Tab-separated table of C-alpha atoms in Angstrom:
chain	number	residue	atom	x	y	z
A	1	MET	CA	-57.288	-13.051	19.376
A	2	SER	CA	-55.971	-16.117	17.606
A	3	PHE	CA	-58.355	-17.949	15.293
A	4	ARG	CA	-56.128	-20.868	14.462
A	5	THR	CA	-53.337	-22.652	16.233
A	6	GLU	CA	-50.024	-22.329	14.426
A	7	HIS	CA	-48.815	-25.737	13.301
A	8	GLU	CA	-45.679	-27.267	11.810
A	9	ILE	CA	-47.584	-27.870	8.571
A	10	HIS	CA	-48.518	-24.194	8.297
A	11	ARG	CA	-44.891	-23.244	8.791
A	12	ARG	CA	-43.791	-25.634	6.024
A	13	ARG	CA	-46.497	-24.417	3.673
A	14	PHE	CA	-45.495	-20.829	4.312
A	15	GLY	CA	-41.870	-21.741	3.585
A	16	ARG	CA	-42.926	-23.455	0.375
A	17	ASN	CA	-45.057	-20.531	-0.751
A	18	LEU	CA	-42.271	-18.101	0.088
A	19	GLY	CA	-39.803	-20.219	-1.904
A	20	VAL	CA	-42.083	-20.335	-4.943
A	21	GLY	CA	-42.730	-16.598	-4.651
A	22	LEU	CA	-39.035	-15.720	-4.481
A	23	THR	CA	-38.292	-18.096	-7.377
A	24	LEU	CA	-40.909	-16.355	-9.514
A	25	VAL	CA	-39.506	-12.925	-8.609
A	26	ALA	CA	-36.012	-14.137	-9.543
A	27	PHE	CA	-37.347	-15.526	-12.841
A	28	ILE	CA	-38.991	-12.186	-13.677
A	29	ALA	CA	-35.730	-10.383	-12.857
A	30	ILE	CA	-33.786	-12.716	-15.165
A	31	VAL	CA	-36.242	-12.287	-18.059
A	32	PHE	CA	-36.171	-8.511	-17.577
A	33	GLY	CA	-32.368	-8.481	-17.421
A	34	LEU	CA	-32.070	-10.650	-20.525
A	35	THR	CA	-34.460	-8.352	-22.367
A	36	VAL	CA	-32.420	-5.280	-21.450
A	37	VAL	CA	-29.151	-6.963	-22.498
A	38	LYS	CA	-30.563	-8.244	-25.789
A	39	VAL	CA	-32.155	-4.926	-26.738
A	40	THR	CA	-29.127	-2.820	-25.836
A	41	ASN	CA	-26.568	-5.108	-27.503
A	42	VAL	CA	-28.308	-5.929	-30.726
A	43	GLY	CA	-26.943	-3.008	-32.779
A	44	PRO	CA	-28.650	-0.653	-35.178
A	45	ILE	CA	-32.326	-1.468	-34.752
A	46	GLN	CA	-35.300	0.711	-34.124
A	47	GLY	CA	-37.225	-0.190	-31.022
A	48	PHE	CA	-40.714	-0.455	-32.452
A	49	ASP	CA	-40.187	-3.345	-34.869
A	50	HIS	CA	-36.663	-4.712	-34.238
A	51	VAL	CA	-35.789	-4.442	-37.915
A	52	VAL	CA	-32.245	-3.553	-38.909
A	53	ARG	CA	-32.063	-0.037	-40.373
A	54	PRO	CA	-28.999	0.441	-42.573
A	55	GLU	CA	-29.445	4.184	-42.358
A	56	LEU	CA	-28.633	3.944	-38.651
A	57	MET	CA	-25.193	2.475	-39.394
A	58	PRO	CA	-22.314	4.932	-38.916
A	59	ALA	CA	-21.307	6.488	-42.217
A	60	GLU	CA	-18.231	4.902	-43.794
A	61	GLU	CA	-15.293	7.210	-44.058
A	62	GLY	CA	-13.577	7.617	-47.438
A	63	GLY	CA	-14.397	4.784	-49.785
A	64	ASN	CA	-14.712	4.881	-53.538
B	1	MET	CA	-47.910	-33.783	-0.051
B	2	SER	CA	-51.631	-33.950	0.170
B	3	ASP	CA	-54.360	-31.669	1.412
B	4	ALA	CA	-55.791	-34.686	3.140
B	5	THR	CA	-53.017	-34.311	5.673
B	6	ILE	CA	-54.600	-31.246	7.182
B	7	ASN	CA	-58.043	-29.879	7.820
B	8	HIS	CA	-58.301	-26.141	7.357
B	9	GLY	CA	-61.818	-25.635	8.571
B	10	GLY	CA	-62.958	-25.519	12.129
B	11	THR	CA	-65.995	-27.682	11.483
B	12	GLY	CA	-64.283	-30.955	10.675
B	13	PRO	CA	-63.353	-33.631	13.108
B	14	ARG	CA	-59.698	-32.599	13.056
B	15	ASN	CA	-58.328	-29.142	13.375
B	16	ALA	CA	-54.743	-28.187	12.723
B	17	ALA	CA	-53.695	-28.712	16.303
B	18	SER	CA	-54.803	-32.330	16.211
B	19	VAL	CA	-52.484	-33.252	13.345
B	20	PRO	CA	-49.379	-34.864	14.725
B	21	ALA	CA	-46.349	-32.650	14.470
B	22	GLY	CA	-42.690	-33.467	14.129
B	23	PRO	CA	-40.768	-35.826	11.905
B	24	GLY	CA	-43.813	-37.956	11.139
B	25	VAL	CA	-45.586	-35.164	9.288
B	26	LYS	CA	-45.567	-35.860	5.542
B	27	GLU	CA	-45.657	-32.313	4.294
B	28	ALA	CA	-42.975	-31.260	1.880
B	29	GLY	CA	-41.114	-28.036	2.426
B	30	PHE	CA	-39.550	-25.981	-0.355
B	31	GLY	CA	-36.243	-27.757	0.281
B	32	ASP	CA	-37.811	-31.108	-0.574
B	33	TYR	CA	-38.679	-29.819	-4.038
B	34	VAL	CA	-35.150	-28.471	-4.384
B	35	ALA	CA	-33.862	-31.928	-3.391
B	36	LEU	CA	-35.827	-33.373	-6.344
B	37	LEU	CA	-33.420	-31.490	-8.593
B	38	LYS	CA	-30.349	-33.320	-7.212
B	39	PRO	CA	-28.395	-30.209	-6.176
B	40	ARG	CA	-25.077	-32.082	-5.894
B	41	VAL	CA	-25.309	-33.265	-9.498
B	42	MET	CA	-26.347	-29.736	-10.491
B	43	SER	CA	-23.180	-28.329	-8.939
B	44	LEU	CA	-21.041	-30.543	-11.212
B	45	VAL	CA	-23.167	-29.524	-14.203
B	46	VAL	CA	-22.798	-25.832	-13.333
B	47	PHE	CA	-19.033	-26.172	-13.011
B	48	THR	CA	-18.427	-28.084	-16.257
B	49	ALA	CA	-20.879	-25.965	-18.246
B	50	LEU	CA	-19.249	-22.810	-16.891
B	51	VAL	CA	-15.831	-24.095	-17.962
B	52	GLY	CA	-17.185	-24.898	-21.439
B	53	LEU	CA	-18.547	-21.356	-21.655
B	54	LEU	CA	-15.464	-19.575	-20.314
B	55	VAL	CA	-12.812	-21.426	-22.335
B	56	ALA	CA	-14.641	-20.832	-25.634
B	57	PRO	CA	-12.891	-18.414	-27.984
B	58	VAL	CA	-16.000	-16.208	-28.193
B	59	GLY	CA	-17.149	-14.053	-25.310
B	60	VAL	CA	-20.732	-13.576	-24.211
B	61	HIS	CA	-22.339	-10.851	-22.153
B	62	PRO	CA	-21.902	-11.758	-18.461
B	63	PHE	CA	-25.633	-11.614	-17.788
B	64	VAL	CA	-26.412	-13.845	-20.775
B	65	GLY	CA	-23.689	-16.272	-19.667
B	66	MET	CA	-24.965	-16.369	-16.097
B	67	SER	CA	-28.553	-16.891	-17.248
B	68	ALA	CA	-27.487	-19.644	-19.653
B	69	ILE	CA	-25.628	-21.508	-16.888
B	70	LEU	CA	-28.683	-21.147	-14.661
B	71	PHE	CA	-30.972	-22.645	-17.312
B	72	ILE	CA	-28.523	-25.471	-18.049
B	73	ALA	CA	-28.513	-26.247	-14.316
B	74	LEU	CA	-32.313	-26.044	-14.250
B	75	GLY	CA	-32.514	-28.500	-17.151
B	76	ALA	CA	-30.163	-30.876	-15.333
B	77	GLY	CA	-32.298	-30.540	-12.210
B	78	ALA	CA	-35.447	-31.235	-14.234
B	79	SER	CA	-33.957	-34.464	-15.554
B	80	GLY	CA	-33.088	-35.357	-11.949
B	81	ALA	CA	-36.737	-34.890	-10.947
B	82	LEU	CA	-37.869	-37.094	-13.860
B	83	ASN	CA	-35.327	-39.708	-12.773
B	84	MET	CA	-36.678	-39.619	-9.212
B	85	TRP	CA	-40.224	-40.016	-10.508
B	86	TRP	CA	-39.323	-43.064	-12.584
B	87	ASP	CA	-36.916	-44.682	-10.116
B	88	ALA	CA	-38.988	-44.197	-6.938
B	89	ASP	CA	-39.382	-47.971	-6.546
B	90	ILE	CA	-35.670	-48.774	-6.593
B	91	ASP	CA	-34.773	-45.621	-4.659
B	92	ALA	CA	-36.930	-46.951	-1.829
B	93	VAL	CA	-34.855	-50.147	-1.702
B	94	MET	CA	-31.364	-48.655	-1.785
B	95	LYS	CA	-29.998	-47.254	1.475
B	96	ARG	CA	-28.208	-44.430	-0.359
B	97	THR	CA	-31.457	-43.139	-1.922
B	98	GLN	CA	-34.130	-44.023	0.652
B	99	GLY	CA	-34.229	-40.480	1.990
B	100	ARG	CA	-35.081	-38.893	-1.364
B	101	PRO	CA	-38.361	-36.927	-1.339
B	102	VAL	CA	-40.453	-39.423	-3.344
B	103	PRO	CA	-39.538	-42.687	-1.527
B	104	ALA	CA	-39.673	-40.774	1.778
B	105	GLY	CA	-43.317	-39.928	1.019
B	106	LEU	CA	-42.789	-36.161	1.061
B	107	VAL	CA	-43.467	-35.576	-2.628
B	108	GLU	CA	-45.924	-37.621	-4.663
B	109	PRO	CA	-44.548	-39.253	-7.821
B	110	GLY	CA	-46.979	-37.289	-9.988
B	111	GLU	CA	-45.676	-34.053	-8.527
B	112	ALA	CA	-42.085	-35.054	-9.291
B	113	LEU	CA	-43.153	-35.762	-12.887
B	114	ALA	CA	-44.935	-32.407	-13.147
B	115	VAL	CA	-41.964	-30.528	-11.703
B	116	GLY	CA	-39.598	-32.360	-14.062
B	117	LEU	CA	-41.656	-31.705	-17.187
B	118	ALA	CA	-42.409	-28.078	-16.353
B	119	LEU	CA	-38.800	-27.214	-15.526
B	120	SER	CA	-37.560	-29.053	-18.628
B	121	GLY	CA	-39.769	-26.894	-20.831
B	122	ILE	CA	-38.836	-23.676	-19.057
B	123	ALA	CA	-35.101	-24.470	-19.140
B	124	VAL	CA	-34.994	-25.354	-22.857
B	125	VAL	CA	-37.159	-22.438	-24.027
B	126	MET	CA	-35.315	-19.931	-21.865
B	127	LEU	CA	-31.898	-21.209	-22.982
B	128	ALA	CA	-33.005	-20.839	-26.609
B	129	LEU	CA	-34.095	-17.252	-25.927
B	130	ALA	CA	-30.989	-16.408	-23.905
B	131	SER	CA	-28.439	-17.961	-26.274
B	132	ASN	CA	-29.160	-20.040	-29.375
B	133	LEU	CA	-31.112	-23.005	-30.716
B	134	LEU	CA	-28.118	-25.376	-30.811
B	135	ALA	CA	-27.448	-24.944	-27.093
B	136	ALA	CA	-31.154	-25.374	-26.325
B	137	GLY	CA	-31.349	-28.443	-28.579
B	138	LEU	CA	-28.356	-30.008	-26.839
B	139	LEU	CA	-29.973	-29.334	-23.452
B	140	ALA	CA	-33.265	-30.884	-24.600
B	141	PHE	CA	-31.381	-33.937	-25.876
B	142	THR	CA	-29.473	-34.208	-22.590
B	143	ILE	CA	-32.718	-34.210	-20.595
B	144	PHE	CA	-34.235	-36.776	-22.958
B	145	PHE	CA	-31.098	-38.918	-22.800
B	146	TYR	CA	-30.924	-38.944	-19.006
B	147	ALA	CA	-34.650	-39.345	-18.312
B	148	VAL	CA	-35.647	-41.694	-21.143
B	149	VAL	CA	-32.567	-43.429	-22.570
B	150	TYR	CA	-30.735	-43.879	-19.260
B	151	SER	CA	-33.403	-43.943	-16.517
B	152	MET	CA	-36.271	-45.639	-18.333
B	153	TRP	CA	-34.383	-47.900	-20.710
B	154	LEU	CA	-30.743	-48.674	-20.002
B	155	LYS	CA	-30.525	-48.526	-16.216
B	156	ARG	CA	-32.635	-51.628	-15.654
B	157	SER	CA	-31.811	-53.530	-18.818
B	158	THR	CA	-28.053	-53.606	-19.369
B	159	PRO	CA	-24.863	-53.586	-17.281
B	160	GLN	CA	-23.533	-51.040	-19.767
B	161	ASN	CA	-26.049	-48.548	-18.306
B	162	ILE	CA	-23.297	-46.451	-16.754
B	163	VAL	CA	-21.243	-46.348	-19.966
B	164	ILE	CA	-23.982	-45.048	-22.256
B	165	GLY	CA	-25.848	-43.126	-19.576
B	166	GLY	CA	-22.640	-41.279	-18.781
B	167	ALA	CA	-23.178	-39.274	-21.948
B	168	ALA	CA	-25.918	-37.311	-20.190
B	169	GLY	CA	-23.413	-36.008	-17.669
B	170	ALA	CA	-20.896	-35.269	-20.403
B	171	PHE	CA	-23.035	-32.818	-22.395
B	172	PRO	CA	-22.940	-29.718	-20.097
B	173	PRO	CA	-19.486	-28.432	-21.213
B	174	MET	CA	-20.602	-28.895	-24.835
B	175	ILE	CA	-23.724	-26.867	-24.087
B	176	GLY	CA	-21.656	-24.152	-22.411
B	177	TRP	CA	-19.351	-24.066	-25.459
B	178	ALA	CA	-22.377	-23.898	-27.775
B	179	VAL	CA	-23.830	-20.972	-25.781
B	180	ALA	CA	-20.679	-18.974	-26.525
B	181	THR	CA	-19.820	-20.112	-30.038
B	182	GLY	CA	-23.138	-21.321	-31.449
B	183	GLY	CA	-21.377	-24.478	-32.637
B	184	VAL	CA	-19.496	-27.648	-31.769
B	185	GLY	CA	-15.713	-27.909	-31.918
B	186	ILE	CA	-12.990	-30.479	-31.333
B	187	GLU	CA	-12.424	-28.842	-27.951
B	188	SER	CA	-16.008	-29.283	-26.800
B	189	LEU	CA	-16.043	-32.839	-28.139
B	190	LEU	CA	-12.918	-33.638	-26.115
B	191	MET	CA	-14.438	-32.143	-22.959
B	192	PHE	CA	-17.444	-34.383	-23.629
B	193	ALA	CA	-15.164	-37.389	-24.146
B	194	ILE	CA	-13.256	-36.795	-20.896
B	195	ILE	CA	-16.444	-36.915	-18.779
B	196	PHE	CA	-17.918	-39.732	-20.882
B	197	MET	CA	-14.862	-41.979	-20.464
B	198	TRP	CA	-14.339	-40.961	-16.825
B	199	THR	CA	-17.861	-41.935	-15.734
B	200	PRO	CA	-17.575	-45.766	-15.955
B	201	PRO	CA	-14.433	-46.234	-13.821
B	202	HIS	CA	-15.751	-43.638	-11.361
B	203	PHE	CA	-19.100	-45.390	-10.829
B	204	TRP	CA	-17.764	-48.935	-11.010
B	205	ALA	CA	-15.272	-48.087	-8.243
B	206	LEU	CA	-18.302	-46.936	-6.227
B	207	ALA	CA	-20.245	-50.071	-7.143
B	208	LEU	CA	-17.408	-52.271	-5.855
B	209	PHE	CA	-17.828	-51.012	-2.296
B	210	MET	CA	-21.592	-50.232	-2.408
B	211	LYS	CA	-22.443	-53.697	-3.681
B	212	GLU	CA	-25.390	-54.465	-1.428
B	213	ASP	CA	-27.404	-51.445	-2.562
B	214	TYR	CA	-27.394	-52.217	-6.284
B	215	HIS	CA	-27.822	-55.929	-5.686
B	216	LYS	CA	-30.889	-55.425	-3.489
B	217	ALA	CA	-32.475	-53.055	-6.008
B	218	GLY	CA	-31.903	-55.493	-8.867
B	219	VAL	CA	-30.092	-52.887	-10.944
B	220	PRO	CA	-27.906	-54.809	-13.414
B	221	MET	CA	-24.634	-53.192	-12.443
B	222	LEU	CA	-21.574	-54.839	-13.926
B	223	THR	CA	-20.637	-56.081	-10.457
B	224	VAL	CA	-23.915	-58.024	-10.306
B	225	THR	CA	-24.134	-59.364	-13.869
B	226	HIS	CA	-20.495	-60.055	-14.778
B	227	GLY	CA	-18.922	-60.381	-11.371
B	228	ARG	CA	-16.429	-58.304	-9.518
B	229	PRO	CA	-13.208	-59.485	-11.238
B	230	ALA	CA	-14.714	-58.463	-14.607
B	231	THR	CA	-15.630	-55.073	-13.130
B	232	ARG	CA	-12.041	-54.576	-11.986
B	233	THR	CA	-10.838	-55.325	-15.528
B	234	HIS	CA	-13.390	-52.913	-16.987
B	235	ILE	CA	-12.186	-50.144	-14.643
B	236	LEU	CA	-8.622	-50.596	-15.884
B	237	VAL	CA	-9.640	-50.744	-19.571
B	238	TYR	CA	-11.800	-47.613	-19.409
B	239	THR	CA	-9.129	-45.730	-17.493
B	240	VAL	CA	-6.578	-46.600	-20.190
B	241	LEU	CA	-9.048	-45.444	-22.867
B	242	LEU	CA	-9.648	-42.188	-20.979
B	243	VAL	CA	-5.993	-41.143	-20.999
B	244	PRO	CA	-5.603	-40.188	-24.701
B	245	PHE	CA	-8.704	-37.976	-24.580
B	246	ALA	CA	-7.551	-36.216	-21.413
B	247	ILE	CA	-3.994	-35.700	-22.662
B	248	GLY	CA	-5.163	-34.934	-26.216
B	249	ALA	CA	-7.260	-31.998	-25.013
B	250	GLY	CA	-4.018	-30.390	-23.885
B	251	PHE	CA	-2.912	-30.029	-27.525
B	252	THR	CA	-6.024	-28.114	-28.609
B	253	SER	CA	-6.757	-24.411	-28.228
B	254	ILE	CA	-8.105	-24.894	-24.679
B	255	GLY	CA	-4.996	-26.703	-23.427
B	256	GLY	CA	-1.464	-25.626	-22.683
B	257	PRO	CA	1.586	-26.430	-20.573
B	258	VAL	CA	-0.161	-26.028	-17.203
B	259	TYR	CA	-2.985	-28.310	-18.295
B	260	LEU	CA	-0.623	-30.867	-19.802
B	261	ALA	CA	1.589	-31.041	-16.704
B	262	LEU	CA	-1.387	-31.443	-14.385
B	263	SER	CA	-3.148	-33.888	-16.693
B	264	ALA	CA	-0.026	-36.065	-16.964
B	265	MET	CA	0.194	-36.346	-13.172
B	266	LEU	CA	-3.536	-36.982	-12.731
B	267	ASN	CA	-3.657	-39.618	-15.457
B	268	LEU	CA	-0.637	-41.370	-14.021
B	269	GLY	CA	-2.327	-41.391	-10.624
B	270	PHE	CA	-5.616	-42.679	-12.044
B	271	LEU	CA	-3.832	-45.397	-14.022
B	272	ILE	CA	-1.914	-46.558	-10.952
B	273	GLY	CA	-5.163	-46.640	-8.979
B	274	ALA	CA	-6.981	-48.616	-11.670
B	275	TRP	CA	-4.008	-51.005	-11.871
B	276	ARG	CA	-4.107	-51.538	-8.098
B	277	ILE	CA	-7.851	-52.259	-8.263
B	278	TRP	CA	-7.287	-54.735	-11.102
B	279	ARG	CA	-4.544	-56.561	-9.139
B	280	ARG	CA	-6.764	-57.104	-6.111
B	281	ASP	CA	-9.298	-59.819	-5.474
B	282	GLU	CA	-12.339	-59.782	-3.234
B	283	ALA	CA	-10.543	-61.351	-0.282
B	284	MET	CA	-7.939	-58.575	-0.278
B	285	ALA	CA	-10.625	-55.899	-0.677
B	286	GLU	CA	-12.772	-57.337	2.112
B	287	ALA	CA	-9.730	-57.560	4.371
B	288	ASP	CA	-9.011	-53.828	4.277
B	289	GLY	CA	-12.591	-52.597	3.841
B	290	TYR	CA	-12.194	-51.688	0.126
B	291	ARG	CA	-9.533	-49.121	0.969
B	292	VAL	CA	-8.059	-48.942	-2.546
B	293	GLU	CA	-11.461	-48.808	-4.252
B	294	LYS	CA	-12.543	-45.961	-1.982
B	295	GLN	CA	-9.244	-44.141	-2.603
B	296	VAL	CA	-9.656	-44.423	-6.379
B	297	PHE	CA	-13.275	-43.259	-6.175
B	298	ARG	CA	-12.218	-40.152	-4.227
B	299	PHE	CA	-9.254	-39.578	-6.535
B	300	SER	CA	-11.538	-39.746	-9.568
B	301	LEU	CA	-13.559	-36.812	-8.208
B	302	TYR	CA	-10.391	-34.701	-7.931
B	303	TYR	CA	-9.280	-35.966	-11.343
B	304	LEU	CA	-12.301	-34.490	-13.115
B	305	PHE	CA	-12.446	-31.300	-11.093
B	306	LEU	CA	-8.745	-30.520	-11.579
B	307	HIS	CA	-8.831	-31.201	-15.322
B	308	PHE	CA	-11.615	-28.673	-15.804
B	309	ALA	CA	-9.985	-26.254	-13.365
B	310	ALA	CA	-6.813	-26.503	-15.491
B	311	PHE	CA	-8.830	-25.542	-18.594
B	312	LEU	CA	-9.905	-22.424	-16.705
B	313	VAL	CA	-6.324	-21.630	-15.707
B	314	GLU	CA	-5.215	-21.912	-19.328
B	315	ALA	CA	-8.071	-19.630	-20.425
B	316	ALA	CA	-7.079	-17.087	-17.774
B	317	LEU	CA	-3.450	-17.201	-18.939
B	318	ARG	CA	-4.550	-16.669	-22.554
B	319	SER	CA	-6.764	-13.697	-21.749
B	320	PRO	CA	-5.185	-10.255	-22.315
B	321	ALA	CA	-5.160	-9.513	-18.574
B	322	GLY	CA	-3.659	-12.864	-17.580
B	323	GLY	CA	-0.961	-13.220	-20.224
B	324	VAL	CA	2.606	-12.064	-19.908
């Protein structure tokens, strides 16, 4: 049983809502992707405070 | 759009079925909001910013680069929405712009303003997080320059509007370069200069054969304020001034023999076109339906695209995989 007649305006509003929804999903994906890239490419940091830990640097060979 | 256009409840005098359907319905779809962002301008911004990013001597992670280009494009789109909000009155007068969402009544001016401001903030903050503060600062300045300096101030007050306003369109390759390098170099300044100097002859050629539109809207285009012979002279002068920047870029780290050969041919073609426009008068132009002006306008589009494409070719040849 149909409660409401489907109308052109409903179709446009649905399209608009779908567009906004997909845009938000894409935005979340981009922020997540950027976070992964930044965290994995930033070098010798520890995850809990993002502070550089010299002790995590590879030991220098030789030297004087 | 407005909720007044439809009655959701069944108790009111109008239900959904009673609202007239078809082209007369003033209800914006998602595409109308996308149109606020001037997608065609965005495509040029994406291309030039991408070139600025790819020809830079420093590489960036592909995902960071892609995100940065997206946010640069979003910032450009936001400034387009702000422009449509401010210029709704003259857009409604000009045939070329009458179908835009605000003058067409699909999007309310306040909505265009809100979309423009919100997207500007998102684009600048996200570009800062994705790349660096210089790139984000340049993007913020570009939006400010296009929306405030060009749209609100220069466009209606001086016939030099195109000259100075052209800077807004010239920033994207500089921003792309800044995303990669974190700085500004002679190369990015020359890419800026090429677009900056190219813009006036490109738009004045358009203004010569779209004269009624600008005249009706009262926009002080050079054709209206100084006359058409003066505009023809300006096209030639700016084209001559453009040449050293375009050729000069070929002698920097982003240029090379392929770029120089192509640039020499394109600049010769543009100069000949500008010379032909300068030699003509209105009677000659009217007689053949502005054939030369239209040719030069079309050529100018290829001129810019091919210059930036040549930068990409040179970058590909320099890369370890593309070299010999």
